[in-house]
């Protein structure tokens, strides 16, 4: 079992020893550190934090611990209850709050949970801020409020609707055109809060919704990472109901993938490509994604006359570069759409609305749309870390071996070959090394990944 402390928050498995897992004591300690840090940012009489959670079985327990810890610090809490990561991000500035906390472990299995921390803009903390909170969590200098200065918890159940209204009000979301198409869509909500939010949005757009695993009970019916091998039930439902396409999101609804009318994956990497194609066709500009994302975004951006740049992996890194480059759309190849006209966070609701607007505009089937984009194939594999493994040393050896190739080392090691690429990096959220490759065929991408996995294994034995 595992507890991972990083600049993006604290993530771990439920149960087990304190300090080795996400126990109640660990949750309280890190919630307190966040609250103390937040109060250090500005001197004021009234502090407010928005808190929401996905539908994980442990979510209510962790949320109650977190909220009451903040109350003990004299911080008022706006409790969204079951929510999504982008909904909490949208709610923070709407509530004029000082920050936000989402209780979710994203795509990790049900035994995991996490505290994901936001600033007053509803954006993830940067490396310096995250490091300060980790430091505070290990200190013994935290002071709590006296009995007359305790915070209060206020419940607000309006934010699914408020978030949807915000999405529908975006100028590029063509509500009338979508309604006219009368789409039929199957939604796999992996029994989390996407099963609430996505159908609500679709119904507001006049879509005929078939729900699959949309009961928010936290019992994930399959591995919650939205990959092809986990989505056989969705493929069957799309074909059975003769749907126009399928939608799947991860438990906290910041990742989005589509399935075409034949039950074939549109490609998680191509969620951002398609949404960017639509946005760039109406608001020309630049794009950003992370280093592990498909080259197809670069190709589509250049087709529309813009420029593309890659950031280090991690939403905060993508957002930072997006702001620097004043991009019109960006995100991550794992199905994360970041659309600045809405907010600087990955948002599956925004992605769904932009994708539907594109389909309504193109008037073509999803399988036909996919054929209009450059055809790259990606392999996403992982190596489980073992105690004592010198990952940094291994990556340094890889860097030295391939020094004559085009290298990027801002986040692990990425090697750009003429016809393909490989990216090797330590995960921030799991005890693994990620091995991402992309090539002109799936066999080539898989072979390239296997080659580097074998090479890492060889180096590790030296």
mmCIF file with all atom_site columns, C-alpha atoms in Angstrom, residues 117-220:
data_model
loop_
_atom_site.group_PDB
_atom_site.id
_atom_site.type_symbol
_atom_site.label_atom_id
_atom_site.label_alt_id
_atom_site.label_comp_id
_atom_site.label_asym_id
_atom_site.label_entity_id
_atom_site.label_seq_id
_atom_site.pdbx_PDB_ins_code
_atom_site.Cartn_x
_atom_site.Cartn_y
_atom_site.Cartn_z
_atom_site.occupancy
_atom_site.B_iso_or_equiv
_atom_site.pdbx_formal_charge
_atom_site.auth_seq_id
_atom_site.auth_comp_id
_atom_site.auth_asym_id
_atom_site.auth_atom_id
_atom_site.pdbx_PDB_model_num
ATOM 1   C CA . UNK A 1 117 ? -5.331  21.481 -3.837  1.00 0.00 ? 117 UNK A CA 1
ATOM 2   C CA . UNK A 1 118 ? -6.388  24.699 -5.597  1.00 0.00 ? 118 UNK A CA 1
ATOM 3   C CA . UNK A 1 119 ? -5.518  28.374 -5.219  1.00 0.00 ? 119 UNK A CA 1
ATOM 4   C CA . UNK A 1 120 ? -7.924  31.323 -5.179  1.00 0.00 ? 120 UNK A CA 1
ATOM 5   C CA . UNK A 1 121 ? -8.238  31.175 -8.997  1.00 0.00 ? 121 UNK A CA 1
ATOM 6   C CA . UNK A 1 122 ? -9.425  27.558 -8.875  1.00 0.00 ? 122 UNK A CA 1
ATOM 7   C CA . UNK A 1 123 ? -6.112  26.406 -10.379 1.00 0.00 ? 123 UNK A CA 1
ATOM 8   C CA . UNK A 1 124 ? -3.681  23.799 -9.084  1.00 0.00 ? 124 UNK A CA 1
ATOM 9   C CA . UNK A 1 125 ? -0.839  24.988 -6.881  1.00 0.00 ? 125 UNK A CA 1
ATOM 10  C CA . UNK A 1 126 ? 2.614   25.389 -8.399  1.00 0.00 ? 126 UNK A CA 1
ATOM 11  C CA . UNK A 1 127 ? 5.775   23.582 -7.280  1.00 0.00 ? 127 UNK A CA 1
ATOM 12  C CA . UNK A 1 128 ? 6.841   26.244 -4.775  1.00 0.00 ? 128 UNK A CA 1
ATOM 13  C CA . UNK A 1 129 ? 3.402   26.377 -3.134  1.00 0.00 ? 129 UNK A CA 1
ATOM 14  C CA . UNK A 1 130 ? 3.108   22.597 -3.025  1.00 0.00 ? 130 UNK A CA 1
ATOM 15  C CA . UNK A 1 131 ? 6.550   22.235 -1.474  1.00 0.00 ? 131 UNK A CA 1
ATOM 16  C CA . UNK A 1 132 ? 5.632   24.745 1.251   1.00 0.00 ? 132 UNK A CA 1
ATOM 17  C CA . UNK A 1 133 ? 2.535   22.733 2.179   1.00 0.00 ? 133 UNK A CA 1
ATOM 18  C CA . UNK A 1 134 ? 4.579   19.522 2.373   1.00 0.00 ? 134 UNK A CA 1
ATOM 19  C CA . UNK A 1 135 ? 6.978   21.357 4.682   1.00 0.00 ? 135 UNK A CA 1
ATOM 20  C CA . UNK A 1 136 ? 4.158   22.655 6.893   1.00 0.00 ? 136 UNK A CA 1
ATOM 21  C CA . UNK A 1 137 ? 2.663   19.157 7.137   1.00 0.00 ? 137 UNK A CA 1
ATOM 22  C CA . UNK A 1 138 ? 5.841   17.931 8.830   1.00 0.00 ? 138 UNK A CA 1
ATOM 23  C CA . UNK A 1 139 ? 6.067   20.877 11.249  1.00 0.00 ? 139 UNK A CA 1
ATOM 24  C CA . UNK A 1 140 ? 4.586   21.112 14.737  1.00 0.00 ? 140 UNK A CA 1
ATOM 25  C CA . UNK A 1 141 ? 3.854   24.839 14.629  1.00 0.00 ? 141 UNK A CA 1
ATOM 26  C CA . UNK A 1 142 ? 0.255   24.799 13.372  1.00 0.00 ? 142 UNK A CA 1
ATOM 27  C CA . UNK A 1 143 ? -2.148  26.879 15.487  1.00 0.00 ? 143 UNK A CA 1
ATOM 28  C CA . UNK A 1 144 ? -5.878  26.176 15.475  1.00 0.00 ? 144 UNK A CA 1
ATOM 29  C CA . UNK A 1 145 ? -8.767  28.555 16.171  1.00 0.00 ? 145 UNK A CA 1
ATOM 30  C CA . UNK A 1 146 ? -10.353 29.047 19.586  1.00 0.00 ? 146 UNK A CA 1
ATOM 31  C CA . UNK A 1 147 ? -13.957 28.059 20.191  1.00 0.00 ? 147 UNK A CA 1
ATOM 32  C CA . UNK A 1 148 ? -15.379 31.466 19.257  1.00 0.00 ? 148 UNK A CA 1
ATOM 33  C CA . UNK A 1 149 ? -13.465 31.583 15.973  1.00 0.00 ? 149 UNK A CA 1
ATOM 34  C CA . UNK A 1 150 ? -14.313 28.203 14.431  1.00 0.00 ? 150 UNK A CA 1
ATOM 35  C CA . UNK A 1 151 ? -15.357 28.091 10.807  1.00 0.00 ? 151 UNK A CA 1
ATOM 36  C CA . UNK A 1 152 ? -18.742 26.966 9.497   1.00 0.00 ? 152 UNK A CA 1
ATOM 37  C CA . UNK A 1 153 ? -19.779 24.491 6.795   1.00 0.00 ? 153 UNK A CA 1
ATOM 38  C CA . UNK A 1 154 ? -22.347 25.637 4.227   1.00 0.00 ? 154 UNK A CA 1
ATOM 39  C CA . UNK A 1 155 ? -23.787 23.121 1.778   1.00 0.00 ? 155 UNK A CA 1
ATOM 40  C CA . UNK A 1 156 ? -24.303 24.235 -1.852  1.00 0.00 ? 156 UNK A CA 1
ATOM 41  C CA . UNK A 1 157 ? -25.872 21.777 -4.309  1.00 0.00 ? 157 UNK A CA 1
ATOM 42  C CA . UNK A 1 158 ? -26.230 24.245 -7.182  1.00 0.00 ? 158 UNK A CA 1
ATOM 43  C CA . UNK A 1 159 ? -22.853 23.863 -8.842  1.00 0.00 ? 159 UNK A CA 1
ATOM 44  C CA . UNK A 1 160 ? -23.589 21.091 -11.314 1.00 0.00 ? 160 UNK A CA 1
ATOM 45  C CA . UNK A 1 161 ? -26.223 23.403 -12.803 1.00 0.00 ? 161 UNK A CA 1
ATOM 46  C CA . UNK A 1 162 ? -24.016 26.498 -12.525 1.00 0.00 ? 162 UNK A CA 1
ATOM 47  C CA . UNK A 1 163 ? -21.130 24.689 -14.212 1.00 0.00 ? 163 UNK A CA 1
ATOM 48  C CA . UNK A 1 164 ? -23.370 23.487 -17.052 1.00 0.00 ? 164 UNK A CA 1
ATOM 49  C CA . UNK A 1 165 ? -24.771 27.001 -17.554 1.00 0.00 ? 165 UNK A CA 1
ATOM 50  C CA . UNK A 1 166 ? -21.196 28.323 -17.757 1.00 0.00 ? 166 UNK A CA 1
ATOM 51  C CA . UNK A 1 167 ? -20.371 25.734 -20.447 1.00 0.00 ? 167 UNK A CA 1
ATOM 52  C CA . UNK A 1 168 ? -23.520 26.392 -22.481 1.00 0.00 ? 168 UNK A CA 1
ATOM 53  C CA . UNK A 1 169 ? -22.827 30.146 -22.401 1.00 0.00 ? 169 UNK A CA 1
ATOM 54  C CA . UNK A 1 170 ? -19.441 29.752 -24.115 1.00 0.00 ? 170 UNK A CA 1
ATOM 55  C CA . UNK A 1 171 ? -19.634 31.521 -27.507 1.00 0.00 ? 171 UNK A CA 1
ATOM 56  C CA . UNK A 1 172 ? -18.255 28.547 -29.456 1.00 0.00 ? 172 UNK A CA 1
ATOM 57  C CA . UNK A 1 173 ? -20.748 26.068 -27.988 1.00 0.00 ? 173 UNK A CA 1
ATOM 58  C CA . UNK A 1 174 ? -23.418 25.954 -30.690 1.00 0.00 ? 174 UNK A CA 1
ATOM 59  C CA . UNK A 1 175 ? -26.426 24.862 -28.655 1.00 0.00 ? 175 UNK A CA 1
ATOM 60  C CA . UNK A 1 176 ? -28.989 25.249 -31.458 1.00 0.00 ? 176 UNK A CA 1
ATOM 61  C CA . UNK A 1 177 ? -26.930 23.281 -33.967 1.00 0.00 ? 177 UNK A CA 1
ATOM 62  C CA . UNK A 1 178 ? -26.393 20.465 -31.464 1.00 0.00 ? 178 UNK A CA 1
ATOM 63  C CA . UNK A 1 179 ? -30.091 20.330 -30.594 1.00 0.00 ? 179 UNK A CA 1
ATOM 64  C CA . UNK A 1 180 ? -30.976 20.112 -34.288 1.00 0.00 ? 180 UNK A CA 1
ATOM 65  C CA . UNK A 1 181 ? -28.808 17.003 -34.777 1.00 0.00 ? 181 UNK A CA 1
ATOM 66  C CA . UNK A 1 182 ? -30.690 14.984 -32.128 1.00 0.00 ? 182 UNK A CA 1
ATOM 67  C CA . UNK A 1 183 ? -27.649 12.884 -31.264 1.00 0.00 ? 183 UNK A CA 1
ATOM 68  C CA . UNK A 1 184 ? -27.952 9.564  -29.422 1.00 0.00 ? 184 UNK A CA 1
ATOM 69  C CA . UNK A 1 185 ? -25.036 8.981  -27.027 1.00 0.00 ? 185 UNK A CA 1
ATOM 70  C CA . UNK A 1 186 ? -24.048 6.261  -24.537 1.00 0.00 ? 186 UNK A CA 1
ATOM 71  C CA . UNK A 1 187 ? -22.327 7.606  -21.391 1.00 0.00 ? 187 UNK A CA 1
ATOM 72  C CA . UNK A 1 188 ? -20.064 5.448  -19.205 1.00 0.00 ? 188 UNK A CA 1
ATOM 73  C CA . UNK A 1 189 ? -19.785 7.334  -15.912 1.00 0.00 ? 189 UNK A CA 1
ATOM 74  C CA . UNK A 1 190 ? -17.725 4.590  -14.190 1.00 0.00 ? 190 UNK A CA 1
ATOM 75  C CA . UNK A 1 191 ? -20.196 4.842  -11.262 1.00 0.00 ? 191 UNK A CA 1
ATOM 76  C CA . UNK A 1 192 ? -18.791 8.209  -10.201 1.00 0.00 ? 192 UNK A CA 1
ATOM 77  C CA . UNK A 1 193 ? -19.836 11.821 -10.576 1.00 0.00 ? 193 UNK A CA 1
ATOM 78  C CA . UNK A 1 194 ? -19.470 11.870 -14.357 1.00 0.00 ? 194 UNK A CA 1
ATOM 79  C CA . UNK A 1 195 ? -22.627 9.770  -14.286 1.00 0.00 ? 195 UNK A CA 1
ATOM 80  C CA . UNK A 1 196 ? -24.400 12.836 -12.893 1.00 0.00 ? 196 UNK A CA 1
ATOM 81  C CA . UNK A 1 197 ? -22.745 15.741 -14.687 1.00 0.00 ? 197 UNK A CA 1
ATOM 82  C CA . UNK A 1 198 ? -22.346 14.452 -18.266 1.00 0.00 ? 198 UNK A CA 1
ATOM 83  C CA . UNK A 1 199 ? -25.958 13.241 -18.714 1.00 0.00 ? 199 UNK A CA 1
ATOM 84  C CA . UNK A 1 200 ? -27.251 16.526 -17.257 1.00 0.00 ? 200 UNK A CA 1
ATOM 85  C CA . UNK A 1 201 ? -25.199 18.481 -19.790 1.00 0.00 ? 201 UNK A CA 1
ATOM 86  C CA . UNK A 1 202 ? -26.229 16.278 -22.703 1.00 0.00 ? 202 UNK A CA 1
ATOM 87  C CA . UNK A 1 203 ? -29.916 16.468 -21.830 1.00 0.00 ? 203 UNK A CA 1
ATOM 88  C CA . UNK A 1 204 ? -29.667 20.272 -21.794 1.00 0.00 ? 204 UNK A CA 1
ATOM 89  C CA . UNK A 1 205 ? -28.297 19.982 -25.357 1.00 0.00 ? 205 UNK A CA 1
ATOM 90  C CA . UNK A 1 206 ? -31.195 17.859 -26.575 1.00 0.00 ? 206 UNK A CA 1
ATOM 91  C CA . UNK A 1 207 ? -29.169 14.650 -26.730 1.00 0.00 ? 207 UNK A CA 1
ATOM 92  C CA . UNK A 1 208 ? -30.812 11.241 -26.267 1.00 0.00 ? 208 UNK A CA 1
ATOM 93  C CA . UNK A 1 209 ? -28.718 9.761  -23.419 1.00 0.00 ? 209 UNK A CA 1
ATOM 94  C CA . UNK A 1 210 ? -28.250 6.062  -22.690 1.00 0.00 ? 210 UNK A CA 1
ATOM 95  C CA . UNK A 1 211 ? -26.656 5.700  -19.260 1.00 0.00 ? 211 UNK A CA 1
ATOM 96  C CA . UNK A 1 212 ? -24.089 3.002  -18.506 1.00 0.00 ? 212 UNK A CA 1
ATOM 97  C CA . UNK A 1 213 ? -22.582 2.784  -15.021 1.00 0.00 ? 213 UNK A CA 1
ATOM 98  C CA . UNK A 1 214 ? -23.918 6.192  -14.032 1.00 0.00 ? 214 UNK A CA 1
ATOM 99  C CA . UNK A 1 215 ? -24.851 5.325  -10.437 1.00 0.00 ? 215 UNK A CA 1
ATOM 100 C CA . UNK A 1 216 ? -22.443 7.365  -8.252  1.00 0.00 ? 216 UNK A CA 1
ATOM 101 C CA . UNK A 1 217 ? -21.742 4.653  -5.682  1.00 0.00 ? 217 UNK A CA 1
ATOM 102 C CA . UNK A 1 218 ? -17.961 4.411  -6.065  1.00 0.00 ? 218 UNK A CA 1
ATOM 103 C CA . UNK A 1 219 ? -17.996 0.741  -7.091  1.00 0.00 ? 219 UNK A CA 1
ATOM 104 C CA . UNK A 1 220 ? -16.068 1.090  -10.333 1.00 0.00 ? 220 UNK A CA 1
#
